[in-house]
C-alpha cells in the first residue's frame, strides 16, 4: 500500500539518528493545580475474602499482563496478549494516574456508543479491543476468570468516582497549523526518550519476571496499527502529559510541537499490522480526523489525515455540520 511505502521511506531516513537523553524522576500526580484531590484506590486495603482476591488478580492483569496473560505463560489457554507489554504501559500506575489514561471512573462509562464499531459497546468488549490492538493479542472470553477480574478491578477503582471524571484521559493540545514532522521528531526523541526506550525504540526489559521496565515503542513486541496510540493526536496528548516518565500534565517538559513531532516519529516506525482496518468506523463521518488508514468520508489525503495539518479537515467537517 502507498502509505506503508511512504512511512518506511521516512523511517529509513531516520534510522541512523540516535543519542543519549536525560531521564526525569517519578513524581506524584494526585492533586490538581486547583487543589482537587485525585483518588488513589488501594486494593490491598480491602477486607480479606473472595472479592479482594478477584480485585488483586485484576490488578495483576493490568500491571503485569505479560506475566499473567502474556505470550509465554505456561498455560497456553491464558496467552491472550500477543506482546510482552502490560496494560499499565499505557494506563499508568495500574490505571490510577491522573491524565495517564486512568481507569478511575471507567466502569460507569459503559456501555457506551463507540464510533469505531458504530454501536453500543460493553466494558468487556472495550477491554477486548485493547487486548486485540494495544496488546496485539486475542479476545478474552467474556465469562472467563480473567475478564471478570479485570472488570472487578476497574469497578473497584471506579467506586464513588463519576463516569466522566476530569483527568481520566489525556488533556488535548491545540492542533498545529502544520503537519507533524517525524524528522524533527527524531531529534526530540533522541533528546528526551532514548535513555528509557532506547535508540532502537525497543525499551528496557525487566531484570526479572519478563515484561519491560520501559516498553518498546515500535517493533514486533509493541502495539499494532489498530491501536489508539497509532494515531498521532492520541499519542501526542498522552506523551505531553506524561513523558518523559515522571512529568505531570501540570508541568510538561515537552512543547506541544515536540509532542506532535515525536509522536509522528514513533508512528512511522514498523510495528505489527492489524488486518481489516477498513472495517473500522463503518460510519465514515465518525472517523477520527487523525485516523491513518482509509477509507475516509472526505477528499483529504491519507497523508494529511495521518500527519496533519488537521484544522483544515476539521473546518471542512464543521462546514458540513459535523465534527
XYZ file of C-alpha atoms in Angstrom:
323
model
C 0.000 0.000 0.000
C 1.186 3.531 -0.718
C 1.060 4.742 2.888
C 3.225 1.859 4.128
C 5.785 2.669 1.450
C 5.959 6.353 2.453
C 6.161 5.510 6.166
C 9.052 3.153 5.506
C 10.898 5.765 3.472
C 10.604 8.220 6.366
C 11.680 5.569 8.858
C 14.694 4.676 6.706
C 15.737 8.325 6.552
C 15.679 8.440 10.350
C 17.255 5.076 11.092
C 20.781 6.326 11.890
C 19.674 9.073 14.312
C 20.358 8.174 17.943
C 21.894 9.681 21.110
C 21.529 9.750 24.883
C 18.999 11.747 26.891
C 18.097 12.809 30.385
C 15.586 10.912 32.484
C 13.024 12.538 34.742
C 12.435 11.196 38.236
C 8.996 9.821 39.146
C 6.623 12.419 40.549
C 3.317 12.391 42.419
C 0.238 13.260 40.415
C -2.584 13.080 42.923
C -3.618 16.728 43.288
C -4.630 19.204 40.610
C -3.451 22.797 40.385
C -6.847 23.815 41.764
C -6.314 21.589 44.789
C -8.733 18.856 43.719
C -7.645 15.551 45.211
C -7.337 12.704 42.742
C -8.323 9.334 44.263
C -5.710 6.630 44.766
C -7.715 3.449 45.485
C -5.579 0.693 47.018
C -6.979 -2.833 46.663
C -4.608 -4.155 49.328
C -6.785 -2.307 51.849
C -9.866 -4.362 51.004
C -11.137 -6.810 53.597
C -9.810 -10.312 53.097
C -12.092 -12.523 51.084
C -13.035 -13.581 47.531
C -13.658 -10.029 46.318
C -10.221 -8.862 47.411
C -8.587 -11.817 45.679
C -10.503 -11.135 42.469
C -9.638 -7.430 42.500
C -5.965 -8.182 43.206
C -5.914 -10.647 40.307
C -7.403 -7.960 38.096
C -4.722 -5.539 39.241
C -2.055 -8.123 38.348
C -3.574 -8.497 34.892
C -3.339 -4.720 34.399
C 0.101 -4.154 35.918
C 1.818 -7.412 34.861
C -0.151 -8.583 31.850
C 2.931 -10.238 30.361
C 3.325 -12.387 33.494
C -0.306 -13.497 33.827
C -1.680 -13.494 30.266
C 1.360 -12.912 28.051
C 2.542 -14.889 25.027
C 4.948 -17.029 27.057
C 2.904 -18.005 30.129
C 2.933 -21.712 30.928
C -0.775 -22.285 30.251
C -1.423 -21.781 26.504
C -5.082 -21.056 27.230
C -4.034 -17.888 29.084
C -1.863 -16.489 26.304
C -4.254 -13.658 25.493
C -1.651 -10.932 24.912
C 0.446 -11.193 21.767
C 3.234 -8.979 23.086
C 5.066 -8.547 26.384
C 3.628 -5.151 27.243
C 1.335 -4.566 30.193
C -1.991 -2.784 30.176
C -0.204 -0.483 32.618
C 2.239 0.523 29.876
C -0.455 2.998 28.789
C -2.799 3.008 31.810
C -0.122 4.354 34.112
C 0.225 3.315 37.745
C -2.201 0.473 37.241
C -4.785 2.861 35.791
C -4.608 5.294 38.712
C -2.547 8.135 37.219
C -4.364 11.402 36.582
C -4.201 12.129 32.833
C -2.316 8.837 32.406
C -5.255 7.123 30.669
C -6.720 6.436 34.086
C -9.247 3.657 34.631
C -10.835 5.502 37.549
C -14.487 6.145 36.720
C -14.405 3.936 33.620
C -16.835 1.348 34.995
C -19.651 3.894 34.987
C -18.927 4.980 31.420
C -20.018 1.692 29.829
C -21.963 0.572 27.922
C -21.397 3.463 25.555
C -21.740 4.292 21.878
C -18.390 3.673 20.184
C -17.587 5.266 16.840
C -15.096 2.555 15.875
C -17.864 -0.043 15.907
C -20.712 2.421 15.335
C -22.564 0.518 18.062
C -23.060 0.298 21.796
C -20.145 -1.456 23.444
C -19.842 -3.068 26.867
C -16.860 -2.693 29.167
C -15.847 -6.281 28.369
C -15.899 -5.517 24.646
C -13.787 -2.409 25.222
C -11.251 -4.424 27.215
C -11.043 -6.941 24.397
C -10.419 -4.132 21.928
C -7.309 -3.274 23.931
C -6.171 -6.899 24.020
C -6.581 -7.264 20.270
C -4.942 -3.949 19.380
C -2.651 -2.489 22.037
C -1.675 -5.951 23.289
C -1.657 -7.358 19.722
C -3.424 -10.450 21.008
C -6.816 -12.119 21.140
C -10.098 -11.562 22.912
C -10.746 -12.927 26.387
C -13.944 -14.963 26.799
C -16.332 -12.574 28.497
C -17.162 -15.144 31.171
C -13.516 -16.014 31.876
C -11.908 -15.570 35.284
C -9.510 -13.058 33.746
C -12.228 -10.856 32.265
C -14.227 -10.934 35.493
C -11.103 -9.944 37.452
C -10.215 -7.027 35.186
C -13.771 -5.709 35.397
C -13.765 -6.175 39.187
C -10.541 -4.131 39.417
C -11.929 -1.352 37.226
C -15.152 -1.333 39.247
C -13.094 -1.072 42.438
C -11.147 1.879 41.029
C -14.410 3.498 39.956
C -16.256 3.334 43.262
C -17.544 6.814 44.173
C -15.929 8.270 41.031
C -18.076 9.947 38.352
C -18.092 8.295 34.937
C -16.711 11.374 33.197
C -14.225 12.351 35.881
C -11.892 15.128 34.775
C -8.392 13.746 34.328
C -9.414 10.343 33.029
C -7.964 10.721 29.552
C -5.114 12.929 28.403
C -5.607 16.706 28.072
C -5.944 17.687 24.398
C -3.300 20.002 22.997
C -4.258 22.629 20.407
C -3.782 21.243 16.910
C -0.896 22.669 14.932
C -1.397 24.529 11.679
C 1.360 22.486 10.108
C 1.894 18.779 9.609
C 3.579 16.789 12.349
C 7.220 16.309 11.336
C 8.778 12.904 12.027
C 12.238 14.116 11.028
C 12.146 16.840 13.678
C 10.535 14.254 15.953
C 13.683 12.139 15.716
C 15.630 14.972 17.339
C 13.002 15.256 20.072
C 13.199 11.507 20.597
C 16.950 11.340 20.998
C 16.915 14.351 23.330
C 14.193 13.057 25.629
C 13.374 9.375 25.120
C 16.474 7.309 24.326
C 17.619 6.691 27.905
C 14.404 4.796 28.687
C 13.127 3.454 25.364
C 16.472 3.004 23.608
C 17.841 4.358 20.364
C 16.148 1.456 18.607
C 12.818 2.043 20.381
C 12.836 -1.444 21.882
C 12.565 -0.366 25.503
C 14.272 -1.801 28.580
C 13.468 -5.291 29.794
C 12.742 -6.002 33.440
C 15.631 -7.681 35.214
C 13.296 -10.458 36.367
C 9.794 -11.699 35.632
C 9.543 -10.733 31.977
C 7.976 -7.625 30.532
C 9.552 -4.206 30.374
C 10.611 -1.522 32.789
C 10.103 0.823 29.819
C 8.071 -0.548 26.906
C 9.089 -0.789 23.252
C 7.517 1.943 21.159
C 7.743 0.065 17.880
C 8.837 -3.277 16.541
C 7.358 -6.773 16.885
C 6.688 -6.536 20.641
C 4.801 -3.239 20.504
C 1.177 -2.250 19.859
C -0.258 -2.876 16.417
C -1.526 -0.461 13.772
C -5.094 -0.698 15.053
C -4.257 0.692 18.494
C -5.282 4.176 19.551
C -1.628 5.065 20.152
C -1.039 4.608 16.437
C -2.938 7.854 15.902
C -0.663 10.882 16.206
C -3.075 13.190 18.061
C -3.869 10.493 20.619
C -0.193 9.662 21.126
C 0.868 13.324 21.312
C -1.673 14.168 24.018
C -0.536 11.204 26.118
C 3.153 11.963 25.568
C 2.915 15.619 26.530
C 1.000 14.894 29.741
C 3.196 12.030 30.903
C 6.588 11.919 29.204
C 9.493 11.807 29.814
C 8.497 9.405 32.559
C 7.706 11.232 35.781
C 6.470 14.567 34.440
C 2.908 15.699 35.093
C 0.313 17.369 32.904
C 0.672 20.485 35.054
C 4.397 20.806 34.363
C 5.084 19.251 30.943
C 8.645 19.035 29.703
C 7.841 18.858 26.011
C 6.244 21.622 23.977
C 3.080 20.866 22.053
C 5.082 20.830 18.817
C 7.618 18.457 20.367
C 4.834 16.059 21.362
C 3.226 16.001 17.919
C 6.536 15.587 16.124
C 7.873 12.811 18.362
C 4.514 11.019 18.092
C 4.896 11.190 14.306
C 8.426 9.802 14.547
C 7.280 6.890 16.705
C 4.347 6.088 14.461
C 6.279 5.920 11.182
C 8.335 3.079 12.631
C 7.481 -0.552 11.836
C 5.073 -2.424 14.075
C 2.621 -5.345 13.810
C -0.147 -4.709 11.306
C -3.783 -5.301 12.134
C -5.844 -6.581 9.254
C -9.286 -5.326 8.385
C -8.831 -1.712 9.469
C -11.004 -0.658 6.538
C -13.907 -2.109 8.522
C -13.293 0.209 11.475
C -15.610 3.241 11.698
C -18.324 1.906 9.378
C -19.921 5.352 9.615
C -17.031 7.198 7.959
C -18.335 10.552 9.154
C -17.436 9.487 12.725
C -13.857 8.552 11.882
C -11.221 10.480 13.891
C -9.503 13.203 11.952
C -6.086 11.582 12.504
C -7.033 8.008 11.573
C -4.040 6.910 9.469
C -5.936 4.453 7.288
C -8.646 4.888 4.628
C -11.402 4.998 3.567
C -12.500 8.489 4.537
C -15.696 10.451 4.061
C -13.871 13.470 2.623
C -11.390 14.284 -0.126
C -8.378 14.973 2.091
C -5.377 12.758 1.533
C -4.304 9.891 3.728
C -1.066 11.746 4.395
C -2.929 14.797 5.710
C -5.205 12.666 7.865
C -2.148 10.918 9.285
C 0.209 13.858 9.862
C -1.988 16.929 9.544
C -2.466 19.807 9.388
C -5.821 18.811 10.882
C -7.566 22.182 11.430
C -8.340 22.379 7.712
C -10.071 18.979 7.844
C -11.987 19.943 10.977
C -13.094 23.201 9.387
C -14.446 21.316 6.375
C -16.299 18.924 8.668
C -17.818 21.771 10.653
C -18.923 23.459 7.437
C -20.842 20.268 6.673
C -22.429 20.350 10.121
C -20.355 17.594 11.705
C -17.139 17.238 13.683
